[in-house]
């Protein structure tokens, strides 16, 4: 495995101001995760457990997907197993329906939201309420979130047949406009861990 000296992205998210990333950093990471997932899908792999804890950072602030424990190599692109992390589960999985690699696009929408807000959109005090919010796709956007970010997330957090593809995510206007801006947030590189 390649070295990812900065460890889990989750640690950096929790240490960021207000526990969230700015739009530049969020767009940049969302683009990189979409690109990595697109590569996986081109090789018939569905990740199925995307979350900040399963993304590692390199010393030059680039992401590496990790923890392929729930991933599936499937030529048919059809699965039925319920797996992953509760707050990231897509409605088709929660409802026990067959699904395809678009579950990773759903998870990318949840991930982008968590980057920008500091917590997943369906997080609740108990699992039944979380399941209900996921099934009904109940998402609240904070006022500080830009219209472009809302547009991207809303096009990922929708029924599977209507979700953006990963290529469409990488070409989305918010991603293209936002990831060009200079990095305002940085993290300290600790070479001793």
Tab-separated table of C-alpha atoms in Angstrom:
chain	number	residue	atom	x	y	z
A	1	UNK	CA	0.000	0.000	0.000
A	2	UNK	CA	1.218	3.494	-0.783
A	3	UNK	CA	2.226	5.752	2.095
A	4	UNK	CA	-0.482	8.144	3.291
A	5	UNK	CA	1.508	9.933	5.973
A	6	UNK	CA	-1.319	12.233	7.095
A	7	UNK	CA	-3.569	9.338	8.126
A	8	UNK	CA	-7.363	9.306	8.127
A	9	UNK	CA	-9.206	12.207	6.569
A	10	UNK	CA	-11.674	11.963	9.474
A	11	UNK	CA	-9.045	13.284	11.891
A	12	UNK	CA	-8.439	16.331	9.686
A	13	UNK	CA	-12.166	16.971	9.313
A	14	UNK	CA	-12.681	16.980	13.085
A	15	UNK	CA	-9.650	19.279	13.564
A	16	UNK	CA	-10.808	21.768	10.886
A	17	UNK	CA	-12.375	25.089	11.960
A	18	UNK	CA	-15.984	24.392	13.065
A	19	UNK	CA	-15.346	20.694	12.354
A	20	UNK	CA	-15.835	21.138	8.616
A	21	UNK	CA	-13.847	21.926	5.491
A	22	UNK	CA	-14.224	25.060	3.407
A	23	UNK	CA	-15.788	24.747	-0.041
A	24	UNK	CA	-12.441	24.708	-1.852
A	25	UNK	CA	-11.102	21.766	0.116
A	26	UNK	CA	-14.456	19.969	-0.023
A	27	UNK	CA	-14.692	20.342	-3.815
A	28	UNK	CA	-11.103	19.204	-4.288
A	29	UNK	CA	-11.544	16.093	-2.151
A	30	UNK	CA	-14.949	15.328	-3.701
A	31	UNK	CA	-13.365	15.465	-7.161
A	32	UNK	CA	-10.509	13.172	-6.094
A	33	UNK	CA	-12.862	10.647	-4.466
A	34	UNK	CA	-15.100	10.662	-7.573
A	35	UNK	CA	-12.036	10.039	-9.734
A	36	UNK	CA	-10.868	7.153	-7.502
A	37	UNK	CA	-14.351	5.588	-7.454
A	38	UNK	CA	-14.635	5.985	-11.218
A	39	UNK	CA	-11.406	3.954	-11.537
A	40	UNK	CA	-12.839	1.287	-9.212
A	41	UNK	CA	-16.054	1.092	-11.234
A	42	UNK	CA	-14.113	0.838	-14.505
A	43	UNK	CA	-12.546	-2.273	-12.958
A	44	UNK	CA	-15.919	-3.670	-11.796
A	45	UNK	CA	-15.350	-2.851	-8.116
A	46	UNK	CA	-18.018	-1.255	-5.910
A	47	UNK	CA	-16.504	0.232	-2.720
A	48	UNK	CA	-19.722	0.241	-0.592
A	49	UNK	CA	-18.180	1.790	2.540
A	50	UNK	CA	-17.151	5.312	1.649
A	51	UNK	CA	-16.700	7.625	4.674
A	52	UNK	CA	-13.984	9.954	6.030
A	53	UNK	CA	-12.497	7.142	8.133
A	54	UNK	CA	-11.857	5.135	4.943
A	55	UNK	CA	-10.015	7.899	3.121
A	56	UNK	CA	-6.348	8.569	3.777
A	57	UNK	CA	-4.324	11.710	3.073
A	58	UNK	CA	-0.860	11.940	1.595
A	59	UNK	CA	1.737	14.504	2.663
A	60	UNK	CA	0.836	16.633	-0.380
A	61	UNK	CA	-2.884	16.727	0.624
A	62	UNK	CA	-4.219	14.192	-1.864
A	63	UNK	CA	-6.639	11.415	-1.002
A	64	UNK	CA	-6.252	7.648	-1.179
A	65	UNK	CA	-9.252	5.340	-0.875
A	66	UNK	CA	-8.771	2.696	1.786
A	67	UNK	CA	-10.595	-0.151	3.535
A	68	UNK	CA	-11.994	-2.265	0.755
A	69	UNK	CA	-13.403	-4.762	3.277
A	70	UNK	CA	-17.002	-4.294	2.058
A	71	UNK	CA	-16.069	-3.839	-1.600
A	72	UNK	CA	-17.339	-6.222	-4.251
A	73	UNK	CA	-15.818	-7.225	-7.570
A	74	UNK	CA	-18.801	-7.881	-9.783
A	75	UNK	CA	-19.140	-8.087	-13.533
A	76	UNK	CA	-22.964	-7.998	-13.332
A	77	UNK	CA	-22.947	-4.785	-11.210
A	78	UNK	CA	-25.950	-6.116	-9.233
A	79	UNK	CA	-25.784	-6.768	-5.500
A	80	UNK	CA	-28.198	-7.430	-2.615
A	81	UNK	CA	-26.020	-7.449	0.529
A	82	UNK	CA	-26.734	-4.712	3.052
A	83	UNK	CA	-23.363	-3.410	4.169
A	84	UNK	CA	-21.472	-0.229	4.937
A	85	UNK	CA	-21.960	2.475	7.556
A	86	UNK	CA	-25.455	3.415	8.754
A	87	UNK	CA	-25.345	7.154	7.988
A	88	UNK	CA	-24.083	6.449	4.456
A	89	UNK	CA	-26.495	3.678	3.426
A	90	UNK	CA	-28.516	4.448	0.274
A	91	UNK	CA	-32.326	4.045	0.229
A	92	UNK	CA	-32.234	1.003	-2.049
A	93	UNK	CA	-30.000	-0.846	0.426
A	94	UNK	CA	-32.079	0.253	3.451
A	95	UNK	CA	-35.221	-0.974	1.655
A	96	UNK	CA	-33.619	-4.345	0.816
A	97	UNK	CA	-33.752	-3.804	-2.944
A	98	UNK	CA	-31.022	-4.935	-5.374
A	99	UNK	CA	-28.522	-2.173	-6.165
A	100	UNK	CA	-25.616	-1.355	-8.449
A	101	UNK	CA	-22.475	0.782	-8.296
A	102	UNK	CA	-24.570	3.958	-8.018
A	103	UNK	CA	-24.517	3.289	-4.247
A	104	UNK	CA	-21.017	4.792	-4.313
A	105	UNK	CA	-22.427	7.968	-5.903
A	106	UNK	CA	-24.960	8.212	-3.065
A	107	UNK	CA	-22.146	7.805	-0.532
A	108	UNK	CA	-20.172	10.521	-2.325
A	109	UNK	CA	-23.118	12.880	-1.833
A	110	UNK	CA	-23.222	12.044	1.887
A	111	UNK	CA	-19.444	12.490	2.072
A	112	UNK	CA	-19.504	15.894	0.352
A	113	UNK	CA	-22.247	17.018	2.750
A	114	UNK	CA	-20.182	15.833	5.729
A	115	UNK	CA	-17.125	17.691	4.407
A	116	UNK	CA	-19.130	20.922	4.303
A	117	UNK	CA	-21.253	20.502	7.453
A	118	UNK	CA	-19.160	18.304	9.743
A	119	UNK	CA	-21.759	15.543	10.074
A	120	UNK	CA	-23.732	13.321	7.686
A	121	UNK	CA	-27.150	14.576	6.502
A	122	UNK	CA	-29.233	11.680	7.870
A	123	UNK	CA	-27.606	11.412	11.305
A	124	UNK	CA	-30.242	10.903	14.027
A	125	UNK	CA	-30.421	9.868	17.667
A	126	UNK	CA	-31.378	6.288	16.760
A	127	UNK	CA	-31.017	3.988	13.775
A	128	UNK	CA	-34.761	3.783	13.001
A	129	UNK	CA	-34.961	7.561	12.555
A	130	UNK	CA	-31.840	7.465	10.384
A	131	UNK	CA	-33.380	4.720	8.212
A	132	UNK	CA	-36.583	6.769	7.842
A	133	UNK	CA	-34.687	9.928	6.834
A	134	UNK	CA	-32.693	7.936	4.270
A	135	UNK	CA	-35.789	6.268	2.775
A	136	UNK	CA	-37.528	9.639	2.442
A	137	UNK	CA	-34.289	11.448	1.443
A	138	UNK	CA	-34.851	14.156	4.061
A	139	UNK	CA	-31.916	16.563	3.780
A	140	UNK	CA	-31.577	20.003	5.400
A	141	UNK	CA	-28.980	22.349	3.982
A	142	UNK	CA	-27.403	25.007	6.224
A	143	UNK	CA	-27.717	28.594	5.030
A	144	UNK	CA	-23.951	28.988	4.656
A	145	UNK	CA	-23.741	26.208	2.036
A	146	UNK	CA	-23.440	27.604	-1.490
A	147	UNK	CA	-26.085	26.949	-4.110
A	148	UNK	CA	-23.521	25.061	-6.203
A	149	UNK	CA	-22.720	22.639	-3.378
A	150	UNK	CA	-26.427	22.114	-2.694
A	151	UNK	CA	-27.007	21.420	-6.369
A	152	UNK	CA	-24.293	18.756	-6.525
A	153	UNK	CA	-25.340	17.044	-3.293
A	154	UNK	CA	-29.032	17.073	-4.228
A	155	UNK	CA	-28.185	15.414	-7.562
A	156	UNK	CA	-26.356	12.610	-5.730
A	157	UNK	CA	-28.840	12.135	-2.878
A	158	UNK	CA	-31.754	10.989	-5.014
A	159	UNK	CA	-33.134	7.663	-6.282
A	160	UNK	CA	-30.471	5.513	-7.949
A	161	UNK	CA	-31.724	5.866	-11.523
A	162	UNK	CA	-31.540	9.687	-11.270
A	163	UNK	CA	-28.136	10.101	-9.579
A	164	UNK	CA	-25.250	11.855	-11.262
A	165	UNK	CA	-22.549	9.589	-12.612
A	166	UNK	CA	-19.053	9.993	-11.212
A	167	UNK	CA	-17.900	11.627	-14.451
A	168	UNK	CA	-20.761	14.126	-14.142
A	169	UNK	CA	-19.627	14.877	-10.589
A	170	UNK	CA	-16.102	15.648	-11.808
A	171	UNK	CA	-17.533	17.984	-14.462
A	172	UNK	CA	-20.114	19.656	-12.185
A	173	UNK	CA	-19.885	23.458	-12.244
A	174	UNK	CA	-19.390	23.749	-8.446
A	175	UNK	CA	-16.450	21.321	-8.590
A	176	UNK	CA	-14.863	23.071	-11.573
A	177	UNK	CA	-15.318	26.585	-10.178
A	178	UNK	CA	-14.483	25.876	-6.540
A	179	UNK	CA	-11.470	23.581	-6.824
A	180	UNK	CA	-9.521	26.270	-8.723
A	181	UNK	CA	-9.422	28.624	-5.732
A	182	UNK	CA	-6.272	28.747	-3.580
A	183	UNK	CA	-6.095	26.562	-0.509
A	184	UNK	CA	-6.872	28.551	2.643
A	185	UNK	CA	-6.848	25.637	5.072
A	186	UNK	CA	-3.710	23.659	5.643
A	187	UNK	CA	-2.754	20.934	8.043
A	188	UNK	CA	0.528	20.388	9.763
A	189	UNK	CA	2.603	17.534	8.471
A	190	UNK	CA	3.849	15.339	11.254
A	191	UNK	CA	6.611	13.152	9.837
A	192	UNK	CA	6.913	11.210	13.113
A	193	UNK	CA	3.798	9.055	12.818
